[in-house]
mmCIF file with all atom_site columns, C-alpha atoms in Angstrom:
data_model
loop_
_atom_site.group_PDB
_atom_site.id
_atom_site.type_symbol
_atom_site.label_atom_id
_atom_site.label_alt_id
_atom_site.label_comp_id
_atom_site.label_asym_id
_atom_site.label_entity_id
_atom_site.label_seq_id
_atom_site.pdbx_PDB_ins_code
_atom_site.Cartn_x
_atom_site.Cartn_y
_atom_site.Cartn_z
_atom_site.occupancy
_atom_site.B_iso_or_equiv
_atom_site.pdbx_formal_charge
_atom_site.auth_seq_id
_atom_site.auth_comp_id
_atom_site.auth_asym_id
_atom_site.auth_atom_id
_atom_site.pdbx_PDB_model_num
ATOM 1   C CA . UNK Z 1 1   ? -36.945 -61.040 -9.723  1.00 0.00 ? 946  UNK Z CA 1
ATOM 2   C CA . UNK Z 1 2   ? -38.411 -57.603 -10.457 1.00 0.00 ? 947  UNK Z CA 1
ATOM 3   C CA . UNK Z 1 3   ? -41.963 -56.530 -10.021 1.00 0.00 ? 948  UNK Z CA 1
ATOM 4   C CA . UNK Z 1 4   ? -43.395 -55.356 -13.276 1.00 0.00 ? 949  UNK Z CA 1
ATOM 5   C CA . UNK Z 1 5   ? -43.952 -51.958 -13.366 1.00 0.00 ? 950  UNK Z CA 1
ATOM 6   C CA . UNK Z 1 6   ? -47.854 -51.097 -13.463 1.00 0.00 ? 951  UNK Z CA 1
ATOM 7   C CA . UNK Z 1 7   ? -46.888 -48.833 -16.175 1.00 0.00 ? 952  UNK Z CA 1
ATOM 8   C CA . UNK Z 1 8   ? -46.026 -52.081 -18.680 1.00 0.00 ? 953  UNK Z CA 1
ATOM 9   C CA . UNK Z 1 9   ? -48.914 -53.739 -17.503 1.00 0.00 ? 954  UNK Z CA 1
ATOM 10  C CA . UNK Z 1 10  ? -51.477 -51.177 -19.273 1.00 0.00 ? 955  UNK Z CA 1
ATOM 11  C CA . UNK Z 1 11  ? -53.150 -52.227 -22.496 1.00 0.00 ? 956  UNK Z CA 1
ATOM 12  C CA . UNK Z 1 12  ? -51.954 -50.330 -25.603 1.00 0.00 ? 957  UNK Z CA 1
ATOM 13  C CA . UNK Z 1 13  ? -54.965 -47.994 -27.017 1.00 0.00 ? 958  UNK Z CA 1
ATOM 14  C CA . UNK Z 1 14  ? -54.850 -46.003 -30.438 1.00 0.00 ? 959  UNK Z CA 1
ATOM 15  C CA . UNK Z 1 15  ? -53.977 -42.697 -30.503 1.00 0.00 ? 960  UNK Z CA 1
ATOM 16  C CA . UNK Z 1 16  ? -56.554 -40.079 -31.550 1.00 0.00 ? 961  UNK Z CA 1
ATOM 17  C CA . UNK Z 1 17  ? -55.514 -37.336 -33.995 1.00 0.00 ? 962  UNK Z CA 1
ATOM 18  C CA . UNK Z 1 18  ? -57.120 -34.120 -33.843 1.00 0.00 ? 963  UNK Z CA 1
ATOM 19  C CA . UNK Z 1 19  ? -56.897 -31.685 -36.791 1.00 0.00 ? 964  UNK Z CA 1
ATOM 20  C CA . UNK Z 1 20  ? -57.558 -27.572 -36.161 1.00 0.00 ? 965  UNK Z CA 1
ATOM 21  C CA . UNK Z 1 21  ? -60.835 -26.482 -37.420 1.00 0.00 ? 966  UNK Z CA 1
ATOM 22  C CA . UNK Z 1 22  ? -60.341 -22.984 -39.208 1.00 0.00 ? 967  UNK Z CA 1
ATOM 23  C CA . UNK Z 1 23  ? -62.779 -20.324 -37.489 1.00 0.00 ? 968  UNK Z CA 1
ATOM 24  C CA . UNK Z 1 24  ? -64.842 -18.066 -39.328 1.00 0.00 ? 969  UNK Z CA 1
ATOM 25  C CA . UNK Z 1 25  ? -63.459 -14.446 -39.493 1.00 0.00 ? 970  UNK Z CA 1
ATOM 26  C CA . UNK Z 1 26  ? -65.443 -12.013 -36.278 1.00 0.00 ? 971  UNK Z CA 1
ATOM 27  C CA . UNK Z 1 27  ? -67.751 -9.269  -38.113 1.00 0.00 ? 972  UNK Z CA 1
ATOM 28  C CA . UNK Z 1 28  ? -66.057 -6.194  -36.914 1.00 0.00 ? 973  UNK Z CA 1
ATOM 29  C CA . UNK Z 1 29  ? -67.116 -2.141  -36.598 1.00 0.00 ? 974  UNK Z CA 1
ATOM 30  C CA . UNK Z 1 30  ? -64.597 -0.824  -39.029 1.00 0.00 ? 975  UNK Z CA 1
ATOM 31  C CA . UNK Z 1 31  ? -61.685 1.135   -37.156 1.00 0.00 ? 976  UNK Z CA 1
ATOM 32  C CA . UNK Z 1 32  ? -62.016 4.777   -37.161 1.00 0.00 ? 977  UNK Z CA 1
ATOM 33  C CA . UNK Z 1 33  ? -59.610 6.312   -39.456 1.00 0.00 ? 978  UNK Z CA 1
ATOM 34  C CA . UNK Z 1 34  ? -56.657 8.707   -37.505 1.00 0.00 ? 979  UNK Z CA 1
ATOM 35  C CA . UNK Z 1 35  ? -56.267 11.626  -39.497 1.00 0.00 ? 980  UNK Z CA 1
ATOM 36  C CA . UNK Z 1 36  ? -52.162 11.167  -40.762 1.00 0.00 ? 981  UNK Z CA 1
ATOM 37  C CA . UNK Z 1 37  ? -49.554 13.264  -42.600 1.00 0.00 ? 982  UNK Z CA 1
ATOM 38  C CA . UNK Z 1 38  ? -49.343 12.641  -46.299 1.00 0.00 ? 983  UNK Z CA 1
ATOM 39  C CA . UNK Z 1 39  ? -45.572 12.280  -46.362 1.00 0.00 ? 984  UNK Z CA 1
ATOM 40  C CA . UNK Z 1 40  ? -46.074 9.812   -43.238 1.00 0.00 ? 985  UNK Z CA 1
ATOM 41  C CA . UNK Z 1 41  ? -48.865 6.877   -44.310 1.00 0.00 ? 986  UNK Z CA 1
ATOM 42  C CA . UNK Z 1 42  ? -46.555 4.185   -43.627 1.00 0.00 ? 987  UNK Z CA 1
ATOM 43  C CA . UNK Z 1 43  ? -46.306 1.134   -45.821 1.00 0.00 ? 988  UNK Z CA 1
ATOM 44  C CA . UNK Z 1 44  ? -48.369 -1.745  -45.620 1.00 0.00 ? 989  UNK Z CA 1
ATOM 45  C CA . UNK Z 1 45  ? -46.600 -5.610  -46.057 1.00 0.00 ? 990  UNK Z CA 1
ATOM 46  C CA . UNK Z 1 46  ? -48.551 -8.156  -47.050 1.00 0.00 ? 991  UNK Z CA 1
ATOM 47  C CA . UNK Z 1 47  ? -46.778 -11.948 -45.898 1.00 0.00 ? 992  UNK Z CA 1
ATOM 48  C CA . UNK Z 1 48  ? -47.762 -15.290 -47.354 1.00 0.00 ? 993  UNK Z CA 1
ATOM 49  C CA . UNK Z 1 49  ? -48.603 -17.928 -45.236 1.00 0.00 ? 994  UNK Z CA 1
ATOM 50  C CA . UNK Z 1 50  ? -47.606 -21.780 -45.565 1.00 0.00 ? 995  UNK Z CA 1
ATOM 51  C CA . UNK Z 1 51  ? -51.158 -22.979 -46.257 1.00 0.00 ? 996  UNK Z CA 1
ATOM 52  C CA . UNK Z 1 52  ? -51.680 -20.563 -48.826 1.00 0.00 ? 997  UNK Z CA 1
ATOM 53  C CA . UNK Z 1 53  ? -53.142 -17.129 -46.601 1.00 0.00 ? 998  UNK Z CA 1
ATOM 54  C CA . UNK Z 1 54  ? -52.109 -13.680 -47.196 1.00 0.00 ? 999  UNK Z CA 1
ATOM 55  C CA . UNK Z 1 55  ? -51.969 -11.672 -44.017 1.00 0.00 ? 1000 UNK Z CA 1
ATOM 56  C CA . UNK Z 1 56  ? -51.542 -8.173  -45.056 1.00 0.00 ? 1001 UNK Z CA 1
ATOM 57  C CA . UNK Z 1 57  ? -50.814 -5.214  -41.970 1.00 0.00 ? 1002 UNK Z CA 1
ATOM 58  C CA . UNK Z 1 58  ? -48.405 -2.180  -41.812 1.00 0.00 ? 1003 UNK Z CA 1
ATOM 59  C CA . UNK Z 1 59  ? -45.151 -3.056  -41.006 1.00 0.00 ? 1004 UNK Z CA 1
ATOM 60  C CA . UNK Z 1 60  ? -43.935 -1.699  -37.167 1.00 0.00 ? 1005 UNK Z CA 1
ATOM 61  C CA . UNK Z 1 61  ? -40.936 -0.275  -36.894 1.00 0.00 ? 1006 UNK Z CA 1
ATOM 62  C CA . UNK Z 1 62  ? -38.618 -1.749  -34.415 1.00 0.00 ? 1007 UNK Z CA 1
ATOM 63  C CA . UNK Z 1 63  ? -38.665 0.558   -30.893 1.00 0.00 ? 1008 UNK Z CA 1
ATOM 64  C CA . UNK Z 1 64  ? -35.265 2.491   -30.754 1.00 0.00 ? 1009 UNK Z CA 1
ATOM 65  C CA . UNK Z 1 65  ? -34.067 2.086   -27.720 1.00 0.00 ? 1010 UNK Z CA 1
ATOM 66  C CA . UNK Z 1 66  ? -33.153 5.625   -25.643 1.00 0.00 ? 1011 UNK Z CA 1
ATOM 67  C CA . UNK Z 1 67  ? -29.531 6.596   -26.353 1.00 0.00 ? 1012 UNK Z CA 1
ATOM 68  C CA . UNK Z 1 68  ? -27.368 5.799   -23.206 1.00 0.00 ? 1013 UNK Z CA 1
ATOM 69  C CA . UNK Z 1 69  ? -25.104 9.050   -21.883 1.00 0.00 ? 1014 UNK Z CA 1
ATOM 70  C CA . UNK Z 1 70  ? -21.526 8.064   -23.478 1.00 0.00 ? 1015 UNK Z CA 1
ATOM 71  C CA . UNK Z 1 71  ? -19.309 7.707   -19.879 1.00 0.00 ? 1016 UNK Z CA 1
ATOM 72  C CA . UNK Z 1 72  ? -16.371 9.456   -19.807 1.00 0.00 ? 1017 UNK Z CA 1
ATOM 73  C CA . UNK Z 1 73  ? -13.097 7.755   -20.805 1.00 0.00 ? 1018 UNK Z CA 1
ATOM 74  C CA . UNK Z 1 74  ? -12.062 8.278   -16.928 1.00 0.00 ? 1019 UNK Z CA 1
ATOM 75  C CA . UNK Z 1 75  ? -14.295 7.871   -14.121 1.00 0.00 ? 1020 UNK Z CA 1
ATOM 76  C CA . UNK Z 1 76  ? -15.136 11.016  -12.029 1.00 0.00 ? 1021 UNK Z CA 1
ATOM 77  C CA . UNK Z 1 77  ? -14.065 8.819   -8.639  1.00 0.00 ? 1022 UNK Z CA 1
ATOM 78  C CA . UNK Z 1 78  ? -11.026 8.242   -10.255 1.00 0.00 ? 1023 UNK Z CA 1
ATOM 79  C CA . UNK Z 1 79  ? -10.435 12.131  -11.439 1.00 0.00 ? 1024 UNK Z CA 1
ATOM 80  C CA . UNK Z 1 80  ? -11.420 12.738  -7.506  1.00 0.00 ? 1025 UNK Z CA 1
ATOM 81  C CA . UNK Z 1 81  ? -8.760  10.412  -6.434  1.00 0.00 ? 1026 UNK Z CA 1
ATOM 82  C CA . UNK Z 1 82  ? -6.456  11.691  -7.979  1.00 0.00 ? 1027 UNK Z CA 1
ATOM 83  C CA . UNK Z 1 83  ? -6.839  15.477  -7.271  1.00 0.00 ? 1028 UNK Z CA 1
ATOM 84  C CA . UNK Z 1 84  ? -6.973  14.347  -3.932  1.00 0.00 ? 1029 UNK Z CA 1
ATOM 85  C CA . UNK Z 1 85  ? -3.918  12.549  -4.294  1.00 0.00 ? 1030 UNK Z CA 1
ATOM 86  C CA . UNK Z 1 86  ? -2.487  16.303  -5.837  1.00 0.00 ? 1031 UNK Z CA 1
ATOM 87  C CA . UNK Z 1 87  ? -3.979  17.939  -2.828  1.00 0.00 ? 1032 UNK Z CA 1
ATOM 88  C CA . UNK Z 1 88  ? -2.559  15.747  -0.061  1.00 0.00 ? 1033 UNK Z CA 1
ATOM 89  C CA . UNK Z 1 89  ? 1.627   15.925  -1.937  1.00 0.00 ? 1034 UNK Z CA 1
ATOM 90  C CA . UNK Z 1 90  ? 0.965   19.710  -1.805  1.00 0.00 ? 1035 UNK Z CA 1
ATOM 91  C CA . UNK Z 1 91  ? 0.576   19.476  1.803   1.00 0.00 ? 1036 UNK Z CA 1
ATOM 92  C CA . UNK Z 1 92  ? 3.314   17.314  2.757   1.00 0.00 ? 1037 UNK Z CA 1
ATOM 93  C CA . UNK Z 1 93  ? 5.442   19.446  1.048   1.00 0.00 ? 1038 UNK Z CA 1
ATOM 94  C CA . UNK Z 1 94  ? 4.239   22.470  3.339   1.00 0.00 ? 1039 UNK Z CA 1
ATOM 95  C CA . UNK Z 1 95  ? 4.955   19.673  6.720   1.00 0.00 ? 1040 UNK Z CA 1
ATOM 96  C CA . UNK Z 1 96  ? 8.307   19.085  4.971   1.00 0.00 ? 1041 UNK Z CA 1
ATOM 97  C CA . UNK Z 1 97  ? 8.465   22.784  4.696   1.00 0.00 ? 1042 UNK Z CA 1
ATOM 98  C CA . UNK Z 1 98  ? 7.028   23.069  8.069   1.00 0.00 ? 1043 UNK Z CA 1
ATOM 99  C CA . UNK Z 1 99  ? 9.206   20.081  10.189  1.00 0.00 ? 1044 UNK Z CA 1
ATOM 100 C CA . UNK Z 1 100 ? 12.262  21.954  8.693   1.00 0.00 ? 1045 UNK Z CA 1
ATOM 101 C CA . UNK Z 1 101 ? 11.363  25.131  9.871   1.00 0.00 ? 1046 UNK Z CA 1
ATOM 102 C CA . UNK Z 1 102 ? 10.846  24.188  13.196  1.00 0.00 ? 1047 UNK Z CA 1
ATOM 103 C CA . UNK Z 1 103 ? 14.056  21.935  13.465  1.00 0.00 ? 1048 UNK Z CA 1
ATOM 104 C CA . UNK Z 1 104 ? 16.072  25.009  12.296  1.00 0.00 ? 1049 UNK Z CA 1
ATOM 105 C CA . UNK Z 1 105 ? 13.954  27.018  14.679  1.00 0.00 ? 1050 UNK Z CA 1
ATOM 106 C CA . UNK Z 1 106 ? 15.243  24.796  17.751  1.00 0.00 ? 1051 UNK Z CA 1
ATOM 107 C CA . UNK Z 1 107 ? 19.233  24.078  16.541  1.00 0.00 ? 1052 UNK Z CA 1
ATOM 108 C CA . UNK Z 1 108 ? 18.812  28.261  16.856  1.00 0.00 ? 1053 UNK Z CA 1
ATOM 109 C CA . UNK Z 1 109 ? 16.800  28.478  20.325  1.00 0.00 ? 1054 UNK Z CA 1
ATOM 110 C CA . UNK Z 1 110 ? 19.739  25.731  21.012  1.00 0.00 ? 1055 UNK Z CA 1
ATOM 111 C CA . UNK Z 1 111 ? 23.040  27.393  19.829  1.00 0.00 ? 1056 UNK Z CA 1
ATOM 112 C CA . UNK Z 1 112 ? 21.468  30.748  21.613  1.00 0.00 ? 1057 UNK Z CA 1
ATOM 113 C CA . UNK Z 1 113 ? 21.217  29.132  24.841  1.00 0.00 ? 1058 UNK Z CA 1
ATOM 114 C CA . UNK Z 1 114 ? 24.505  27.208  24.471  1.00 0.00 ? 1059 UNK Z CA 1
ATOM 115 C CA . UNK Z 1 115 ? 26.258  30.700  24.174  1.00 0.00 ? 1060 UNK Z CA 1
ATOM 116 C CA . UNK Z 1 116 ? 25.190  32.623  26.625  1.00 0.00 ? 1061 UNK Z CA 1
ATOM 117 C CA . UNK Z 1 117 ? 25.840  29.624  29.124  1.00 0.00 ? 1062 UNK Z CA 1
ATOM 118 C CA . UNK Z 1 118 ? 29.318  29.870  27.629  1.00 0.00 ? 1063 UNK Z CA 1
ATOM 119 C CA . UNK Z 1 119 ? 29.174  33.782  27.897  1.00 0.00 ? 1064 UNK Z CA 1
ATOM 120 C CA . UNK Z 1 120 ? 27.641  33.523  31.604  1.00 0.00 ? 1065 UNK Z CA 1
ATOM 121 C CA . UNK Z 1 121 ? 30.108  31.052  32.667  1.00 0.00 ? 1066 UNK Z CA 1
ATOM 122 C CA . UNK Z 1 122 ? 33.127  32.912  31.662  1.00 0.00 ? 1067 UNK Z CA 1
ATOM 123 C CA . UNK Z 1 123 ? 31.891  36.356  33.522  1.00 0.00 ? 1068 UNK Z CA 1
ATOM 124 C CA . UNK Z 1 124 ? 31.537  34.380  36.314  1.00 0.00 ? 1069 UNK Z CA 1
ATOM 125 C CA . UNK Z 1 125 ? 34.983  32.372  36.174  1.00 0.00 ? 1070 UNK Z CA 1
ATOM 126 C CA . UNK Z 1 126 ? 36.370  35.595  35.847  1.00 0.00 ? 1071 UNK Z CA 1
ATOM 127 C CA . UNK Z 1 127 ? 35.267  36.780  38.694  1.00 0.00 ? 1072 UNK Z CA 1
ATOM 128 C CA . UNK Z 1 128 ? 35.956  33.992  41.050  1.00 0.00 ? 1073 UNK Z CA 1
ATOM 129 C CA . UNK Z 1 129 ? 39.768  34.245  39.156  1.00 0.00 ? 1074 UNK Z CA 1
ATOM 130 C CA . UNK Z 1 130 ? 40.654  37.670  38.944  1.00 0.00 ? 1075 UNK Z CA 1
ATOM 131 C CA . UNK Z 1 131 ? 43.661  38.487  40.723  1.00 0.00 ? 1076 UNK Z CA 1
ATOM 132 C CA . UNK Z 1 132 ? 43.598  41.824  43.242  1.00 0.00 ? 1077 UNK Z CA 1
ATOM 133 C CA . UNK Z 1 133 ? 41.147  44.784  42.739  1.00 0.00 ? 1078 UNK Z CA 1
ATOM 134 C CA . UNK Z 1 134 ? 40.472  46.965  45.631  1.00 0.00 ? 1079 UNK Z CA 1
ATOM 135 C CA . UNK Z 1 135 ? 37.154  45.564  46.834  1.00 0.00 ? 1080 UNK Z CA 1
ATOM 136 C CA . UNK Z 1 136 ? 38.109  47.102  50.540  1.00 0.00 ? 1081 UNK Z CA 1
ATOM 137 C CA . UNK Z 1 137 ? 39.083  44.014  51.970  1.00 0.00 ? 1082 UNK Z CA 1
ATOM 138 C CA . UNK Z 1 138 ? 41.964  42.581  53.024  1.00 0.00 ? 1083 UNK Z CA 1
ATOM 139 C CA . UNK Z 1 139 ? 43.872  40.251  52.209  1.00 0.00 ? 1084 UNK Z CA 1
ATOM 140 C CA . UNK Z 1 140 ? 45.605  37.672  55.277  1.00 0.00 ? 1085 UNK Z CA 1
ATOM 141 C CA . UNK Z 1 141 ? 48.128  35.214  54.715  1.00 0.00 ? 1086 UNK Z CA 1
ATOM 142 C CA . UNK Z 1 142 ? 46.520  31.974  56.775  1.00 0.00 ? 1087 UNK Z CA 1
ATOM 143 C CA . UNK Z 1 143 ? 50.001  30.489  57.732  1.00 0.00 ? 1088 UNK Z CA 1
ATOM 144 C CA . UNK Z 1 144 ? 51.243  33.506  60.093  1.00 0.00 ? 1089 UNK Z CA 1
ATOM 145 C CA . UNK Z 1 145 ? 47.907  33.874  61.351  1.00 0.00 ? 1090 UNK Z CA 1
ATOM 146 C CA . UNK Z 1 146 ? 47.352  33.527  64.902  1.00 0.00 ? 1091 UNK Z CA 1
ATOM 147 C CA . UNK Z 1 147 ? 43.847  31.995  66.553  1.00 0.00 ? 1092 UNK Z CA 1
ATOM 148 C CA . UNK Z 1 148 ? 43.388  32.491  70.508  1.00 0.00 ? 1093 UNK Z CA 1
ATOM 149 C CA . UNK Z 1 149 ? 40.402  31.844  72.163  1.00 0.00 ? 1094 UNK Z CA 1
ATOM 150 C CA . UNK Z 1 150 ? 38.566  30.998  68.523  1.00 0.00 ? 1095 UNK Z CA 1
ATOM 151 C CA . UNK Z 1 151 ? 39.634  34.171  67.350  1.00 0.00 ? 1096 UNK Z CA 1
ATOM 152 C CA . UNK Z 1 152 ? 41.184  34.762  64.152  1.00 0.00 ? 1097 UNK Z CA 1
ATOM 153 C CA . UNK Z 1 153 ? 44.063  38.188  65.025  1.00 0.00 ? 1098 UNK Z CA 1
ATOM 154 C CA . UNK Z 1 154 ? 45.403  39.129  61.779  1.00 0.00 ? 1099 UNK Z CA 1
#
């Protein structure tokens, strides 16, 4: 029902082994020698292959990484924040402050106002009231008064 696959259909050949042929060591200049500290020659390790070879070098000490800055415990944004935060409650208390100052400021300009209406009103009603006074008028009782001709004869 299936096709064979062309991969099943390939004879089976042996499979060829290959075994690493050592190399002979390169002739090498010698290295020039770098003038060291005594106290500082660093120590040489010497490491024993599986098949027998000693490899023998001086041992590298690891690279330290730099030391990272420690961060603060608290974030300067966050110190910023928060004086800001300080700043800005400071100044709503001056605009409380400020707001109740000026509402006092205006029940005053209010009640001052209010009064001398009051004061004003009372002069005038006074006036207009007052009984008498020689003001060099005088005064005519309407009901025996006699008009002829559109004239008023007191």
């Amino acid at each position: 029902m299936y096709p064979e696959h062309p991969a099943h259909s390939r004879p089976v050949t042996a499979v060829e082994v290959h075994q690493p042929v050592p190399m002979a060591p390169a002739v090498m200049a010698p290295a020039p020698l770098v003038p060291m500290q005594p106290g500082s020659v660093p120590a040489v390790a010497s490491i024993v292959l599986p098949d027998g070879r000693v490899v023998t070098g001086y041992a590298i000490n690891p690279v330290q990484p730099a030391p990272v800055a420690a961060k603060p415990p608290v974030s300067r944004t966050a110190v910023n924040i928060a004086l800001g935060g300080i700043g800005f409650g400071a100044v709503c208390g001056g605009l409380l402050l400020l707001t109740t100052f000026i509402a006092a400021l205006t029940a005053l300009i209010t009640q001052l106002i209010t009064l001398a209406a009051v004061i004003f009103g009372g002069w005038i009603a006074v006036q207009i009231f007052s009984a008498g006074g020689s003001k060099g008028g005088s005064t005519v009782n309407i009901r025996k008064a006699i008009f002829k001709r559109n004239h008023f004869h007191g």
